Amino acid sequence: MATLKKVKVKRTVYTNQKNSSNVKQYIIDCVGMGSVADLYSNPDIPTAYYNLGTGAATAIQTAINDWKQAPTKGNLDIIDDKVVLGKAWLDGYADRVEPIANLDANRTTRQEAATNIALSFLTPQKLVSTAKGVPETPVLSGENVGTGKIDVKVINGADYNPTQTTLIVVEVDARATINIDDDGQLKIEMSGTGEIVVKTATKKGKYTHFKGLKNVRYEIYAYAQNGKLQISDLSEPIVVKG
């Protein structure tokens, strides 16, 4: 069985935090959740380590209180110093959480490892999305909604969820032949003359509106796409008057 890639803690959540009170509260929340979680309670992460975290949070608050009583540069520098120590504790906490969350005994998928990390109050790094594969071919319906205006709907079911859907509207009189070649290039050959409009809808893209068309009949085609080469077949055309 292939070894699962380790899921790590997103440490920038706290390392980029500038507000001392927020850092203090983040430490408190980590101690509060981790110390009672089955995966991270004593002895897996010792009570003594959680006590150090509580001490680091208390030290930040004490420094804040001292600065409020005497707002000098020296006291402000002390707050910064205590925040640095608090972030060091969080790094050590993350170092302890990651291997526990990724133990084979504690997870069978990377998503489970990410869920384990979240139980510590830390934030898991975003999992890399897997390839969606070739999307299903769109099925279209359309109607005229005013002179030169057409509404087009993709009527596939809920599983239809490509990255984008491209719609091609071409005058019937253009007598167009439309193909998508092996390189994913759209090719249109016309034996007559007429207008062509191409529009792309992102994500599910189930509803698309066209306006400014002529008051003539149009053929409408569509294809769905995930990435550069994961492209569906071209849909069967529908005919709607502009």
GROMACS .gro file of C-alpha atoms in nm:
model
  242
    1MET     CA    1   0.000   0.000   0.000
    2ALA     CA    2   0.136   0.342  -0.094
    3THR     CA    3   0.251   0.563   0.192
    4LEU     CA    4   0.024   0.860   0.247
    5LYS     CA    5   0.186   1.200   0.222
    6LYS     CA    6   0.201   1.370   0.561
    7VAL     CA    7  -0.053   1.645   0.632
    8LYS     CA    8   0.110   1.939   0.807
    9VAL     CA    9  -0.006   2.224   1.026
   10LYS     CA   10  -0.061   2.559   0.855
   11ARG     CA   11   0.169   2.755   1.083
   12THR     CA   12   0.122   3.091   0.913
   13VAL     CA   13  -0.217   3.109   1.088
   14TYR     CA   14  -0.031   3.213   1.402
   15THR     CA   15   0.318   3.311   1.282
   16ASN     CA   16   0.167   3.593   1.070
   17GLN     CA   17  -0.054   3.713   1.354
   18LYS     CA   18   0.054   4.057   1.475
   19ASN     CA   19  -0.204   4.117   1.747
   20SER     CA   20  -0.068   4.005   2.085
   21SER     CA   21  -0.413   3.940   2.233
   22ASN     CA   22  -0.500   3.715   1.940
   23VAL     CA   23  -0.181   3.515   1.986
   24LYS     CA   24  -0.258   3.479   2.356
   25GLN     CA   25  -0.611   3.357   2.283
   26TYR     CA   26  -0.487   3.116   2.014
   27ILE     CA   27  -0.256   2.954   2.268
   28ILE     CA   28  -0.539   2.930   2.521
   29ASP     CA   29  -0.765   2.765   2.262
   30CYS     CA   30  -0.495   2.516   2.165
   31VAL     CA   31  -0.442   2.421   2.530
   32GLY     CA   32  -0.816   2.401   2.590
   33MET     CA   33  -0.889   2.170   2.296
   34GLY     CA   34  -0.570   1.968   2.277
   35SER     CA   35  -0.544   1.880   2.644
   36VAL     CA   36  -0.886   1.711   2.641
   37ALA     CA   37  -0.867   1.550   2.295
   38ASP     CA   38  -0.814   1.174   2.301
   39LEU     CA   39  -0.525   1.200   2.055
   40TYR     CA   40  -0.338   1.479   2.230
   41SER     CA   41  -0.415   1.449   2.601
   42ASN     CA   42  -0.157   1.337   2.856
   43PRO     CA   43   0.066   1.136   2.812
   44ASP     CA   44   0.068   1.174   2.430
   45ILE     CA   45   0.134   1.543   2.483
   46PRO     CA   46   0.234   1.585   2.850
   47THR     CA   47   0.035   1.800   3.086
   48ALA     CA   48   0.359   1.981   3.164
   49TYR     CA   49   0.377   2.103   2.804
   50TYR     CA   50   0.022   2.235   2.816
   51ASN     CA   51   0.114   2.412   3.141
   52LEU     CA   52   0.396   2.584   2.956
   53GLY     CA   53   0.143   2.705   2.700
   54THR     CA   54  -0.082   2.842   2.971
   55GLY     CA   55   0.221   3.016   3.120
   56ALA     CA   56   0.313   3.167   2.782
   57ALA     CA   57  -0.042   3.302   2.738
   58THR     CA   58  -0.040   3.444   3.091
   59ALA     CA   59   0.295   3.612   3.029
   60ILE     CA   60   0.157   3.785   2.719
   61GLN     CA   61  -0.144   3.914   2.912
   62THR     CA   62   0.076   4.033   3.200
   63ALA     CA   63   0.296   4.223   2.957
   64ILE     CA   64  -0.012   4.380   2.799
   65ASN     CA   65  -0.141   4.487   3.141
   66ASP     CA   66   0.197   4.638   3.233
   67TRP     CA   67   0.207   4.835   2.909
   68LYS     CA   68  -0.145   4.969   2.974
   69GLN     CA   69  -0.029   5.091   3.316
   70ALA     CA   70   0.291   5.239   3.174
   71PRO     CA   71   0.282   5.268   2.793
   72THR     CA   72   0.656   5.295   2.739
   73LYS     CA   73   0.860   5.159   2.450
   74GLY     CA   74   1.031   4.921   2.688
   75ASN     CA   75   0.701   4.769   2.799
   76LEU     CA   76   0.587   4.747   2.436
   77ASP     CA   77   0.907   4.557   2.353
   78ILE     CA   78   0.834   4.315   2.637
   79ILE     CA   79   0.496   4.234   2.480
   80ASP     CA   80   0.674   4.154   2.152
   81ASP     CA   81   0.923   3.932   2.335
   82LYS     CA   82   0.644   3.737   2.508
   83VAL     CA   83   0.462   3.694   2.178
   84VAL     CA   84   0.777   3.547   2.024
   85LEU     CA   85   0.797   3.299   2.312
   86GLY     CA   86   0.427   3.217   2.269
   87LYS     CA   87   0.474   3.146   1.899
   88ALA     CA   88   0.771   2.924   1.985
   89TRP     CA   89   0.540   2.725   2.213
   90LEU     CA   90   0.291   2.693   1.927
   91ASP     CA   91   0.566   2.566   1.697
   92GLY     CA   92   0.655   2.303   1.955
   93TYR     CA   93   0.287   2.212   1.988
   94ALA     CA   94   0.257   2.173   1.610
   95ASP     CA   95   0.572   1.956   1.613
   96ARG     CA   96   0.395   1.724   1.859
   97VAL     CA   97   0.054   1.726   1.689
   98GLU     CA   98   0.169   1.647   1.334
   99PRO     CA   99   0.319   1.300   1.395
  100ILE     CA  100   0.023   1.194   1.611
  101ALA     CA  101  -0.230   1.312   1.353
  102ASN     CA  102  -0.046   1.123   1.076
  103LEU     CA  103   0.008   0.794   1.256
  104ASP     CA  104  -0.125   0.497   1.057
  105ALA     CA  105  -0.320   0.392   1.366
  106ASN     CA  106  -0.497   0.731   1.371
  107ARG     CA  107  -0.579   0.784   1.004
  108THR     CA  108  -0.640   0.589   0.685
  109THR     CA  109  -0.669   0.893   0.454
  110ARG     CA  110  -0.510   1.237   0.436
  111GLN     CA  111  -0.851   1.390   0.504
  112GLU     CA  112  -0.865   1.199   0.833
  113ALA     CA  113  -0.519   1.333   0.921
  114ALA     CA  114  -0.640   1.687   0.850
  115THR     CA  115  -0.942   1.627   1.072
  116ASN     CA  116  -0.709   1.500   1.345
  117ILE     CA  117  -0.505   1.822   1.328
  118ALA     CA  118  -0.820   2.030   1.359
  119LEU     CA  119  -0.899   1.848   1.687
  120SER     CA  120  -0.594   2.023   1.836
  121PHE     CA  121  -0.734   2.366   1.733
  122LEU     CA  122  -0.444   2.402   1.491
  123THR     CA  123  -0.527   2.446   1.122
  124PRO     CA  124  -0.424   2.176   0.870
  125GLN     CA  125  -0.267   2.277   0.544
  126LYS     CA  126  -0.505   2.265   0.251
  127LEU     CA  127  -0.515   1.926   0.084
  128VAL     CA  128  -0.420   1.922  -0.284
  129SER     CA  129  -0.726   1.857  -0.496
  130THR     CA  130  -0.724   1.543  -0.704
  131ALA     CA  131  -0.789   1.563  -1.076
  132LYS     CA  132  -1.157   1.572  -1.160
  133GLY     CA  133  -1.122   1.371  -1.478
  134VAL     CA  134  -1.310   1.420  -1.803
  135PRO     CA  135  -1.646   1.592  -1.734
  136GLU     CA  136  -1.974   1.464  -1.868
  137THR     CA  137  -2.108   1.608  -2.191
  138PRO     CA  138  -2.352   1.896  -2.137
  139VAL     CA  139  -2.717   1.856  -2.226
  140LEU     CA  140  -2.881   2.187  -2.317
  141SER     CA  141  -3.217   2.354  -2.322
  142GLY     CA  142  -3.284   2.710  -2.434
  143GLU     CA  143  -3.552   2.967  -2.495
  144ASN     CA  144  -3.599   3.309  -2.647
  145VAL     CA  145  -3.655   3.572  -2.376
  146GLY     CA  146  -3.687   3.879  -2.596
  147THR     CA  147  -3.565   4.007  -2.930
  148GLY     CA  148  -3.200   3.906  -2.964
  149LYS     CA  149  -3.200   3.743  -2.621
  150ILE     CA  150  -3.159   3.375  -2.539
  151ASP     CA  151  -3.137   3.193  -2.206
  152VAL     CA  152  -2.948   2.864  -2.211
  153LYS     CA  153  -2.958   2.605  -1.934
  154VAL     CA  154  -2.742   2.297  -1.877
  155ILE     CA  155  -2.992   2.033  -1.762
  156ASN     CA  156  -2.747   1.766  -1.643
  157GLY     CA  157  -2.793   1.641  -1.288
  158ALA     CA  158  -2.622   1.745  -0.965
  159ASP     CA  159  -2.305   1.551  -1.052
  160TYR     CA  160  -2.232   1.795  -1.335
  161ASN     CA  161  -1.959   2.014  -1.187
  162PRO     CA  162  -1.684   2.098  -1.437
  163THR     CA  163  -1.434   2.379  -1.399
  164GLN     CA  164  -1.597   2.559  -1.690
  165THR     CA  165  -1.855   2.522  -1.964
  166THR     CA  166  -1.806   2.682  -2.305
  167LEU     CA  167  -2.113   2.763  -2.514
  168ILE     CA  168  -2.107   2.832  -2.887
  169VAL     CA  169  -2.398   3.015  -3.049
  170VAL     CA  170  -2.391   3.017  -3.429
  171GLU     CA  171  -2.645   3.128  -3.690
  172VAL     CA  172  -2.816   2.834  -3.861
  173ASP     CA  173  -2.751   3.000  -4.198
  174ALA     CA  174  -2.378   2.985  -4.136
  175ARG     CA  175  -2.401   2.608  -4.190
  176ALA     CA  176  -2.121   2.552  -3.939
  177THR     CA  177  -1.933   2.233  -3.864
  178ILE     CA  178  -1.796   2.239  -3.509
  179ASN     CA  179  -1.531   2.005  -3.368
  180ILE     CA  180  -1.290   1.982  -3.076
  181ASP     CA  181  -0.957   1.832  -3.184
  182ASP     CA  182  -0.728   1.607  -2.979
  183ASP     CA  183  -0.539   1.911  -2.848
  184GLY     CA  184  -0.856   2.062  -2.706
  185GLN     CA  185  -0.884   2.327  -2.975
  186LEU     CA  186  -1.227   2.438  -3.088
  187LYS     CA  187  -1.255   2.439  -3.469
  188ILE     CA  188  -1.545   2.595  -3.658
  189GLU     CA  189  -1.582   2.564  -4.036
  190MET     CA  190  -1.862   2.747  -4.218
  191SER     CA  191  -1.995   2.698  -4.566
  192GLY     CA  192  -2.228   2.998  -4.530
  193THR     CA  193  -2.209   3.330  -4.351
  194GLY     CA  194  -2.339   3.428  -4.012
  195GLU     CA  195  -2.268   3.536  -3.659
  196ILE     CA  196  -2.086   3.327  -3.398
  197VAL     CA  197  -2.083   3.405  -3.025
  198VAL     CA  198  -1.873   3.211  -2.773
  199LYS     CA  199  -1.920   3.245  -2.398
  200THR     CA  200  -1.761   3.063  -2.103
  201ALA     CA  201  -1.935   2.995  -1.773
  202THR     CA  202  -1.721   2.896  -1.474
  203LYS     CA  203  -1.789   2.613  -1.228
  204LYS     CA  204  -2.125   2.445  -1.280
  205GLY     CA  205  -2.224   2.716  -1.529
  206LYS     CA  206  -2.580   2.588  -1.561
  207TYR     CA  207  -2.742   2.919  -1.663
  208THR     CA  208  -2.608   3.151  -1.934
  209HIS     CA  209  -2.771   3.453  -2.097
  210PHE     CA  210  -2.700   3.584  -2.446
  211LYS     CA  211  -2.814   3.924  -2.570
  212GLY     CA  212  -2.754   4.147  -2.871
  213LEU     CA  213  -2.820   3.860  -3.112
  214LYS     CA  214  -3.001   3.888  -3.443
  215ASN     CA  215  -3.367   3.799  -3.484
  216VAL     CA  216  -3.276   3.472  -3.659
  217ARG     CA  217  -3.238   3.104  -3.566
  218TYR     CA  218  -2.923   2.994  -3.386
  219GLU     CA  219  -2.769   2.655  -3.317
  220ILE     CA  220  -2.625   2.631  -2.967
  221TYR     CA  221  -2.353   2.384  -2.865
  222ALA     CA  222  -2.153   2.338  -2.545
  223TYR     CA  223  -1.866   2.143  -2.399
  224ALA     CA  224  -1.735   2.109  -2.044
  225GLN     CA  225  -1.375   2.127  -1.930
  226ASN     CA  226  -1.154   2.034  -1.633
  227GLY     CA  227  -0.802   2.157  -1.702
  228LYS     CA  228  -0.647   2.193  -2.045
  229LEU     CA  229  -0.705   1.844  -2.181
  230GLN     CA  230  -0.991   1.704  -1.973
  231ILE     CA  231  -1.264   1.801  -2.216
  232SER     CA  232  -1.606   1.649  -2.273
  233ASP     CA  233  -1.757   1.564  -2.609
  234LEU     CA  234  -1.944   1.843  -2.786
  235SER     CA  235  -2.313   1.851  -2.693
  236GLU     CA  236  -2.594   1.785  -2.931
  237PRO     CA  237  -2.711   2.122  -3.067
  238ILE     CA  238  -3.036   2.294  -2.981
  239VAL     CA  239  -3.198   2.554  -3.209
  240VAL     CA  240  -3.340   2.875  -3.061
  241LYS     CA  241  -3.448   3.198  -3.230
  242GLY     CA  242  -3.267   3.515  -3.126
   0.00000   0.00000   0.00000
